[in-house]
């Protein structure tokens, strides 16, 4: 099937036979004449440029020639002769009915095409597959077919690597663009068949079909009529020229010169092919173009003879074309009606565009919007085509493997047959005594048949080898082009992600500014309404973006891998704005860090191997454990730390004890279960399987550690362990490891003395690491323990976003409570500037309520915790804990003494009061 194409220049040289007066007269009546005039003028400029170039500069050889094109659908198919011409500017292979035609019948996009040859078909048949269509072509010989395929591969490679998008950053190195060294390893260079390819082939008559009209394209009658009229006009003017500067003898001489030059070049190609593999495209001499410039006439002029032969040829051509014109009368009338309808539509469009009403302009805008939607659909189609190309590449690889297996099978078969021949020969020699002459004849006939079959198998083997060589070359080049495009696409996606992250940061800053404006006390009433309106509009941005943007580069799910809500949903109006700010910060961090940083971290974990305590493992745990490795790492840490107290069946025994007798803490546990991790879908659902597991873990721990029993906060620690470890026994031992190994004594006792000590120690560290912030908080009399006490008690659960929370726990389970101090200091360092800008105590308390939720950059927070907070020795932490514990215990003892003294005084006072009352009663009595 032949596709339509716009009018373009003739593949050889467009006829220049019309005079300027005729062109001016025809320009007003026919639009095609204007196109033809432009083509002629451009051709003249090209000829002049070619004429003015020095003789030593050789132009590139044109890839053109006659091929047979398969037209129609099965089972009705026919081969039609077409003149093919490669256009380098667009990487299109144009095809015409003859070399003298001006307008092409169609084109093949070589830049996105793949090539294929199949063994077992007619000689010279090959296929060109584009995303939208398949073209089956046939060359006159196997050599011509291989030359066309190799040249088309080279043209496609050059075009793909000379495009403007080759300059995209992070593109492939230029060394990968060299085609010859890699491709020629599979397929050696093919000698140029100058008799069927190139300018010389244009002078030969087009191959004729047995049926007169078989070679005419019935799908493109208008183009056929244009080419026919153009050739008739050119022939008429040629006959009218007298004493012209161009004659047939000179043209024939030019073709002889061109043929000699191409023959010499072909011999040179064959001789030095190993030295010129990097430049396989030869160049032709410009003598033909310089001499054609003198004549100002078309290529059809010298395709005819002189004298009677010339007149007979023209007469025959006129008769044939007259029959063609008659057969297309109805089609011409239909085209005239179509042209009139198009002109009428054009006049209506001009009248429509001349109006200046706003409604009409709005219609134009809507038209542009529809065009944008169509372009988006086209992008989706291209993506589908890319996937289809990958699938086809996989199929080709499977096909090659099948062919290789088939070749091996044929070789085995050939070897087996040779062995059969040897056995038959030995058998014949043994039976020669019986009938020598008859045996000789039979043996000769058998041997002849075997040799004939061997020759056929060798021919088949050679055909499969050629096919395998070309397919290897094609797959190699297509794979390289695909990898280059994939890297460019990845680079563009990364750039788009960075732009999206920057946009999210700008939106976040804008919303923070609105929130600050909303909290100003002296803001005018009209300004307050304006700020509220802007906030309401900002909260609706996400809805509008989802409606207008069809494709998101980096979509973020509503819940993360462990069931936590990615973006919190606050009911209060003030907290909705906070949720929006937090969502933008998380999305910005996700876009910037998710791909580049997480990939290298995952590779380090994959290469770690067996888990053993080491500095490398400590460094990796501080960076965070990928989701796919976290369960295995946590299970190893817990089992390594509790192996001295863990025994088989111990957890089940504790559960049996809970079933026998109810623990006093069971009531408090039941009250705290619905309040556990309210932003996690696994604990908010009443049908979740983790809620019963959490109940059993907490009851078992209350039996394991009777001194503590149950303390509010243990439910959240056990819930985090269940989310990662999944098995409730492993979560139980994780809770034991945290309470009994990592935390100091009496951290979860009734007095919480261990937690109170850590608050005082943290205050000391904060004054040393962040003195400005400490002075600012003391100036406004801020008690940080109201904020940080819960951080230490539950290890930041419900304070940090889930991604950062699990990174903190990764290091905490391995290193201990020192990690809590590091991250607590890092959180204040992360937001130090924002806190210092607040000058009101109430506003500071309000900010400290939610400021941990606005932290989205886990990498930055980790670097502050483990780099900026250094040095942080564990020995110093233990010494300060001991000192503050002594002070706190002394204070508690003093408090108990005061309390006891007060109780005694109250008791004495009550006794004295009773005695006084009794004396009064006695006096009255």
CSV table of C-alpha atoms in Angstrom, one decimal, residues 528-892:
chain,number,residue,atom,x,y,z
A,528,UNK,CA,-8.1,38.9,56.7
A,529,UNK,CA,-10.8,37.9,54.2
A,530,UNK,CA,-8.4,38.1,51.3
A,531,UNK,CA,-5.9,35.8,53.1
A,532,UNK,CA,-8.7,33.3,53.9
A,533,UNK,CA,-9.7,33.3,50.2
A,534,UNK,CA,-6.1,32.7,49.1
A,535,UNK,CA,-5.8,29.8,51.6
A,536,UNK,CA,-9.1,28.2,50.3
A,537,UNK,CA,-7.8,28.6,46.8
A,538,UNK,CA,-4.5,27.0,47.7
A,539,UNK,CA,-6.1,24.0,49.3
A,540,UNK,CA,-8.0,23.3,46.0
A,541,UNK,CA,-4.8,23.3,43.9
A,542,UNK,CA,-4.3,19.6,44.1
A,543,UNK,CA,-7.8,18.9,42.8
A,544,UNK,CA,-7.3,21.3,39.9
A,545,UNK,CA,-3.9,19.8,39.0
A,546,UNK,CA,-5.3,16.3,38.9
A,547,UNK,CA,-8.0,17.5,36.5
A,548,UNK,CA,-5.7,19.3,34.2
A,549,UNK,CA,-2.5,17.2,34.2
A,550,UNK,CA,-3.2,13.8,32.6
A,551,UNK,CA,0.2,12.2,33.5
A,552,UNK,CA,2.2,12.6,36.7
A,553,UNK,CA,5.9,12.0,36.5
A,554,UNK,CA,6.3,10.8,40.1
A,555,UNK,CA,2.9,9.8,41.6
A,556,UNK,CA,2.8,9.3,45.5
A,557,UNK,CA,0.3,6.9,47.0
A,558,UNK,CA,-2.1,7.8,49.8
A,559,UNK,CA,-0.5,5.2,52.1
A,560,UNK,CA,3.2,4.2,52.3
A,561,UNK,CA,4.6,0.6,52.4
A,562,UNK,CA,3.7,0.2,56.1
A,563,UNK,CA,0.2,1.7,55.9
A,564,UNK,CA,0.8,5.2,57.2
A,565,UNK,CA,-1.0,8.1,55.6
A,566,UNK,CA,1.4,9.9,53.3
A,567,UNK,CA,-0.4,13.1,53.7
A,568,UNK,CA,-2.2,13.7,57.1
A,569,UNK,CA,-5.9,14.6,57.0
A,570,UNK,CA,-6.6,17.2,59.7
A,571,UNK,CA,-10.2,18.3,60.5
A,572,UNK,CA,-9.4,21.7,61.9
A,573,UNK,CA,-9.2,24.5,59.2
A,574,UNK,CA,-5.8,25.7,60.5
A,575,UNK,CA,-4.4,22.2,60.4
A,576,UNK,CA,-5.6,21.6,56.8
A,577,UNK,CA,-3.1,24.3,55.7
A,578,UNK,CA,-0.4,22.6,57.7
A,579,UNK,CA,-1.2,19.3,56.0
A,580,UNK,CA,-0.9,21.0,52.6
A,581,UNK,CA,2.5,22.4,53.5
A,582,UNK,CA,3.6,19.0,54.8
A,583,UNK,CA,2.4,17.3,51.6
A,584,UNK,CA,4.4,19.7,49.4
A,585,UNK,CA,7.5,19.2,51.5
A,586,UNK,CA,7.2,15.4,51.3
A,587,UNK,CA,6.6,15.5,47.6
A,588,UNK,CA,9.6,17.8,47.0
A,589,UNK,CA,11.9,15.5,49.0
A,590,UNK,CA,10.5,12.4,47.2
A,591,UNK,CA,11.1,13.9,43.8
A,592,UNK,CA,14.6,15.0,44.6
A,593,UNK,CA,16.0,12.0,46.5
A,594,UNK,CA,13.9,9.0,45.6
A,595,UNK,CA,15.6,7.8,42.5
A,596,UNK,CA,19.2,9.0,42.6
A,597,UNK,CA,20.1,8.4,46.3
A,598,UNK,CA,17.9,5.3,47.0
A,599,UNK,CA,19.4,3.4,44.1
A,600,UNK,CA,23.0,3.6,45.4
A,601,UNK,CA,21.8,2.7,48.9
A,602,UNK,CA,19.9,-0.3,47.7
A,603,UNK,CA,23.0,-1.5,45.7
A,604,UNK,CA,25.1,-1.2,48.9
A,605,UNK,CA,22.6,-3.3,50.9
A,606,UNK,CA,22.4,-5.9,48.1
A,607,UNK,CA,26.2,-6.3,48.1
A,608,UNK,CA,26.5,-6.5,51.9
A,609,UNK,CA,26.1,-10.3,52.3
A,610,UNK,CA,25.9,-11.9,55.7
A,611,UNK,CA,25.0,-9.5,58.6
A,612,UNK,CA,27.8,-9.2,61.2
A,613,UNK,CA,28.5,-6.3,63.6
A,614,UNK,CA,30.9,-3.9,61.9
A,615,UNK,CA,31.5,-0.2,61.2
A,616,UNK,CA,30.1,-0.7,57.6
A,617,UNK,CA,26.9,-2.1,59.0
A,618,UNK,CA,26.6,0.8,61.4
A,619,UNK,CA,27.1,3.3,58.6
A,620,UNK,CA,24.5,1.6,56.4
A,621,UNK,CA,22.0,1.5,59.3
A,622,UNK,CA,22.4,5.3,59.8
A,623,UNK,CA,21.6,5.9,56.2
A,624,UNK,CA,18.5,3.8,56.5
A,625,UNK,CA,17.4,0.3,55.5
A,626,UNK,CA,15.5,-0.3,52.2
A,627,UNK,CA,12.0,-1.7,52.7
A,628,UNK,CA,12.9,-5.0,51.1
A,629,UNK,CA,15.8,-5.6,53.6
A,630,UNK,CA,14.3,-4.0,56.8
A,631,UNK,CA,12.5,-7.0,58.1
A,632,UNK,CA,15.5,-9.3,57.8
A,633,UNK,CA,17.8,-6.7,59.4
A,634,UNK,CA,15.5,-6.0,62.4
A,635,UNK,CA,15.0,-9.7,63.0
A,636,UNK,CA,18.8,-10.2,63.1
A,637,UNK,CA,19.4,-7.2,65.4
A,638,UNK,CA,16.7,-8.4,67.9
A,639,UNK,CA,17.7,-12.1,67.9
A,640,UNK,CA,21.4,-11.1,68.3
A,641,UNK,CA,20.6,-8.9,71.3
A,642,UNK,CA,18.2,-11.2,73.2
A,643,UNK,CA,19.7,-14.6,72.4
A,644,UNK,CA,20.9,-14.9,76.1
A,645,UNK,CA,17.3,-14.6,77.4
A,646,UNK,CA,15.3,-16.0,74.6
A,647,UNK,CA,14.1,-19.6,74.8
A,648,UNK,CA,11.8,-21.7,72.6
A,649,UNK,CA,8.2,-21.7,73.7
A,650,UNK,CA,8.6,-18.9,76.2
A,651,UNK,CA,6.2,-16.5,74.4
A,652,UNK,CA,3.5,-19.2,74.2
A,653,UNK,CA,3.8,-19.9,77.9
A,654,UNK,CA,3.3,-16.3,78.7
A,655,UNK,CA,0.1,-16.2,76.6
A,656,UNK,CA,-1.2,-19.3,78.4
A,657,UNK,CA,-0.6,-17.5,81.8
A,658,UNK,CA,-2.7,-14.5,80.4
A,659,UNK,CA,-5.5,-16.9,79.5
A,660,UNK,CA,-5.6,-18.5,83.0
A,661,UNK,CA,-5.7,-15.2,85.0
A,662,UNK,CA,-6.4,-11.7,83.9
A,663,UNK,CA,-3.6,-9.2,84.5
A,664,UNK,CA,-4.4,-5.9,86.2
A,665,UNK,CA,-3.0,-4.0,83.2
A,666,UNK,CA,-5.4,-5.6,80.7
A,667,UNK,CA,-8.1,-3.0,81.2
A,668,UNK,CA,-5.6,-0.1,80.4
A,669,UNK,CA,-4.4,-2.1,77.4
A,670,UNK,CA,-7.9,-2.4,76.0
A,671,UNK,CA,-8.4,1.4,76.4
A,672,UNK,CA,-5.2,2.2,74.5
A,673,UNK,CA,-5.7,-0.2,71.6
A,674,UNK,CA,-8.1,2.1,69.6
A,675,UNK,CA,-5.7,5.1,70.2
A,676,UNK,CA,-2.7,3.3,68.7
A,677,UNK,CA,-1.3,4.8,65.5
A,678,UNK,CA,-4.5,6.5,64.4
A,679,UNK,CA,-2.9,7.5,61.1
A,680,UNK,CA,-2.2,3.9,60.1
A,681,UNK,CA,-4.7,1.9,58.2
A,682,UNK,CA,-3.7,-1.4,59.8
A,683,UNK,CA,-4.7,-0.2,63.3
A,684,UNK,CA,-7.7,2.0,62.4
A,685,UNK,CA,-9.7,-0.8,60.8
A,686,UNK,CA,-11.7,-2.9,63.3
A,687,UNK,CA,-11.2,-6.0,61.1
A,688,UNK,CA,-7.4,-5.7,61.0
A,689,UNK,CA,-5.3,-8.7,62.0
A,690,UNK,CA,-2.7,-6.6,63.7
A,691,UNK,CA,-4.9,-5.4,66.6
A,692,UNK,CA,-5.3,-8.9,68.2
A,693,UNK,CA,-1.6,-9.4,67.7
A,694,UNK,CA,-0.8,-6.1,69.5
A,695,UNK,CA,-3.1,-7.1,72.4
A,696,UNK,CA,-1.4,-10.5,72.9
A,697,UNK,CA,2.1,-8.9,72.7
A,698,UNK,CA,1.3,-6.3,75.3
A,699,UNK,CA,-0.3,-8.9,77.6
A,700,UNK,CA,2.7,-11.2,77.3
A,701,UNK,CA,5.1,-8.3,78.1
A,702,UNK,CA,3.1,-7.4,81.2
A,703,UNK,CA,3.8,-11.0,82.4
A,704,UNK,CA,7.4,-10.9,81.2
A,705,UNK,CA,8.2,-7.7,83.2
A,706,UNK,CA,5.9,-7.5,86.3
A,707,UNK,CA,7.8,-4.4,87.7
A,708,UNK,CA,6.6,-2.4,84.7
A,709,UNK,CA,3.5,-4.3,83.7
A,710,UNK,CA,2.1,-1.8,81.2
A,711,UNK,CA,2.9,1.8,80.6
A,712,UNK,CA,1.3,4.2,78.1
A,713,UNK,CA,3.6,4.4,75.1
A,714,UNK,CA,4.5,0.7,75.0
A,715,UNK,CA,1.5,0.1,72.7
A,716,UNK,CA,3.1,2.4,70.0
A,717,UNK,CA,6.5,0.7,70.3
A,718,UNK,CA,5.0,-2.7,69.9
A,719,UNK,CA,2.9,-1.5,66.9
A,720,UNK,CA,5.9,-0.3,65.0
A,721,UNK,CA,7.6,-3.7,65.7
A,722,UNK,CA,4.6,-5.5,64.3
A,723,UNK,CA,4.4,-3.4,61.1
A,724,UNK,CA,8.0,-4.4,60.2
A,725,UNK,CA,8.5,-7.9,61.7
A,726,UNK,CA,4.9,-9.1,61.1
A,727,UNK,CA,5.2,-12.1,63.4
A,728,UNK,CA,4.0,-11.3,66.9
A,729,UNK,CA,6.7,-13.3,68.7
A,730,UNK,CA,9.4,-11.4,67.0
A,731,UNK,CA,7.6,-8.1,67.8
A,732,UNK,CA,7.4,-9.2,71.5
A,733,UNK,CA,11.2,-9.8,71.7
A,734,UNK,CA,11.8,-6.5,69.9
A,735,UNK,CA,9.7,-4.8,72.7
A,736,UNK,CA,11.8,-6.6,75.3
A,737,UNK,CA,15.0,-5.6,73.6
A,738,UNK,CA,13.9,-1.9,73.6
A,739,UNK,CA,12.7,-1.8,77.3
A,740,UNK,CA,15.3,-4.0,78.9
A,741,UNK,CA,18.4,-3.5,76.8
A,742,UNK,CA,18.3,-0.1,75.1
A,743,UNK,CA,16.5,2.1,77.6
A,744,UNK,CA,17.9,3.0,81.0
A,745,UNK,CA,16.4,1.4,84.1
A,746,UNK,CA,13.0,2.8,85.3
A,747,UNK,CA,12.3,4.4,82.0
A,748,UNK,CA,8.7,3.1,82.0
A,749,UNK,CA,8.2,2.8,85.8
A,750,UNK,CA,5.5,4.6,87.8
A,751,UNK,CA,7.8,7.5,88.5
A,752,UNK,CA,9.4,7.6,84.9
A,753,UNK,CA,12.6,8.6,86.6
A,754,UNK,CA,14.7,7.4,83.7
A,755,UNK,CA,12.7,9.6,81.2
A,756,UNK,CA,13.0,12.6,83.5
A,757,UNK,CA,16.8,12.2,83.7
A,758,UNK,CA,17.1,12.1,79.9
A,759,UNK,CA,15.1,15.4,79.6
A,760,UNK,CA,17.7,17.1,81.9
A,761,UNK,CA,20.6,15.6,79.9
A,762,UNK,CA,19.0,16.7,76.7
A,763,UNK,CA,18.7,20.2,78.0
A,764,UNK,CA,22.5,20.2,78.7
A,765,UNK,CA,23.3,19.0,75.3
A,766,UNK,CA,21.0,21.5,73.7
A,767,UNK,CA,22.7,24.4,75.5
A,768,UNK,CA,26.1,23.2,74.3
A,769,UNK,CA,25.2,22.4,70.7
A,770,UNK,CA,22.7,25.2,70.0
A,771,UNK,CA,23.5,28.0,72.5
A,772,UNK,CA,21.6,30.7,70.5
A,773,UNK,CA,18.4,28.6,70.4
A,774,UNK,CA,18.7,27.8,74.1
A,775,UNK,CA,19.0,31.4,75.1
A,776,UNK,CA,16.0,32.3,72.9
A,777,UNK,CA,13.9,29.6,74.5
A,778,UNK,CA,15.0,30.6,78.1
A,779,UNK,CA,14.2,34.2,77.3
A,780,UNK,CA,10.6,33.3,76.5
A,781,UNK,CA,10.4,30.7,79.4
A,782,UNK,CA,9.7,27.7,77.1
A,783,UNK,CA,9.7,24.3,78.9
A,784,UNK,CA,11.0,21.9,76.2
A,785,UNK,CA,10.1,18.9,78.3
A,786,UNK,CA,6.5,19.4,77.4
A,787,UNK,CA,7.4,18.8,73.7
A,788,UNK,CA,10.4,16.4,73.9
A,789,UNK,CA,9.3,14.1,76.7
A,790,UNK,CA,7.0,12.1,74.4
A,791,UNK,CA,9.9,11.9,71.7
A,792,UNK,CA,12.1,10.0,74.1
A,793,UNK,CA,9.3,7.8,75.6
A,794,UNK,CA,8.0,6.4,72.3
A,795,UNK,CA,11.1,7.1,70.1
A,796,UNK,CA,9.5,9.7,67.9
A,797,UNK,CA,6.4,7.6,67.0
A,798,UNK,CA,3.5,10.0,65.9
A,799,UNK,CA,6.0,12.9,65.8
A,800,UNK,CA,8.0,12.3,62.5
A,801,UNK,CA,6.7,11.2,59.1
A,802,UNK,CA,6.9,7.5,58.6
A,803,UNK,CA,9.9,7.5,56.2
A,804,UNK,CA,12.1,9.4,58.6
A,805,UNK,CA,10.7,7.5,61.6
A,806,UNK,CA,11.8,4.1,60.3
A,807,UNK,CA,15.3,5.5,59.5
A,808,UNK,CA,15.6,6.6,63.1
A,809,UNK,CA,14.5,3.2,64.3
A,810,UNK,CA,17.0,1.5,62.0
A,811,UNK,CA,19.9,3.1,63.8
A,812,UNK,CA,18.2,3.1,67.3
A,813,UNK,CA,17.8,-0.6,67.5
A,814,UNK,CA,21.5,-1.1,66.7
A,815,UNK,CA,23.1,1.8,68.6
A,816,UNK,CA,20.7,2.6,71.4
A,817,UNK,CA,19.3,5.8,73.0
A,818,UNK,CA,22.2,7.9,71.8
A,819,UNK,CA,20.4,8.0,68.4
A,820,UNK,CA,17.4,9.6,70.1
A,821,UNK,CA,19.5,12.4,71.4
A,822,UNK,CA,21.2,12.9,68.1
A,823,UNK,CA,17.9,13.2,66.2
A,824,UNK,CA,16.3,15.4,68.9
A,825,UNK,CA,19.1,17.9,68.6
A,826,UNK,CA,19.0,17.6,64.8
A,827,UNK,CA,15.3,18.4,64.7
A,828,UNK,CA,15.9,21.7,66.6
A,829,UNK,CA,19.0,22.4,64.4
A,830,UNK,CA,16.8,21.8,61.3
A,831,UNK,CA,14.2,24.4,62.4
A,832,UNK,CA,16.5,26.7,64.4
A,833,UNK,CA,16.1,29.7,62.1
A,834,UNK,CA,12.3,29.4,62.1
A,835,UNK,CA,12.2,29.3,65.9
A,836,UNK,CA,14.5,32.2,66.3
A,837,UNK,CA,12.3,34.4,64.1
A,838,UNK,CA,9.3,33.8,66.5
A,839,UNK,CA,9.2,36.4,69.3
A,840,UNK,CA,6.0,35.3,71.2
A,841,UNK,CA,5.9,32.5,73.8
A,842,UNK,CA,2.4,31.3,72.7
A,843,UNK,CA,3.4,31.3,69.0
A,844,UNK,CA,6.5,29.3,69.9
A,845,UNK,CA,4.4,26.6,71.7
A,846,UNK,CA,2.0,26.5,68.7
A,847,UNK,CA,4.9,26.0,66.3
A,848,UNK,CA,6.5,23.3,68.5
A,849,UNK,CA,3.3,21.3,68.3
A,850,UNK,CA,3.6,20.5,64.6
A,851,UNK,CA,7.1,21.5,63.4
A,852,UNK,CA,8.4,17.9,63.4
A,853,UNK,CA,5.7,17.1,60.8
A,854,UNK,CA,7.1,19.7,58.3
A,855,UNK,CA,10.5,17.9,58.1
A,856,UNK,CA,10.6,16.1,54.7
A,857,UNK,CA,14.3,15.9,53.8
A,858,UNK,CA,15.5,12.8,55.5
A,859,UNK,CA,19.0,13.1,54.1
A,860,UNK,CA,19.5,16.5,55.5
A,861,UNK,CA,18.2,15.5,58.9
A,862,UNK,CA,20.5,12.5,58.9
A,863,UNK,CA,23.6,14.5,58.0
A,864,UNK,CA,22.8,17.0,60.8
A,865,UNK,CA,22.3,14.1,63.4
A,866,UNK,CA,25.5,12.2,62.6
A,867,UNK,CA,27.8,14.9,61.3
A,868,UNK,CA,27.0,18.3,62.7
A,869,UNK,CA,26.3,16.9,66.2
A,870,UNK,CA,29.7,15.3,66.5
A,871,UNK,CA,31.5,14.5,68.8
A,872,UNK,CA,28.9,12.7,70.9
A,873,UNK,CA,30.6,10.0,73.0
A,874,UNK,CA,28.5,7.5,74.8
A,875,UNK,CA,30.7,7.8,77.9
A,876,UNK,CA,29.7,11.5,78.3
A,877,UNK,CA,26.1,10.6,78.0
A,878,UNK,CA,26.4,7.9,80.7
A,879,UNK,CA,28.3,10.3,83.1
A,880,UNK,CA,25.6,13.0,82.7
A,881,UNK,CA,22.8,10.5,83.2
A,882,UNK,CA,24.5,9.4,86.5
A,883,UNK,CA,25.0,12.9,87.7
A,884,UNK,CA,21.4,14.0,86.9
A,885,UNK,CA,20.0,10.8,88.3
A,886,UNK,CA,21.6,11.5,91.7
A,887,UNK,CA,20.3,15.0,91.7
A,888,UNK,CA,16.8,13.9,90.7
A,889,UNK,CA,16.7,11.1,93.3
A,890,UNK,CA,17.8,13.6,96.0
A,891,UNK,CA,15.0,15.9,94.9
A,892,UNK,CA,12.5,13.1,95.0
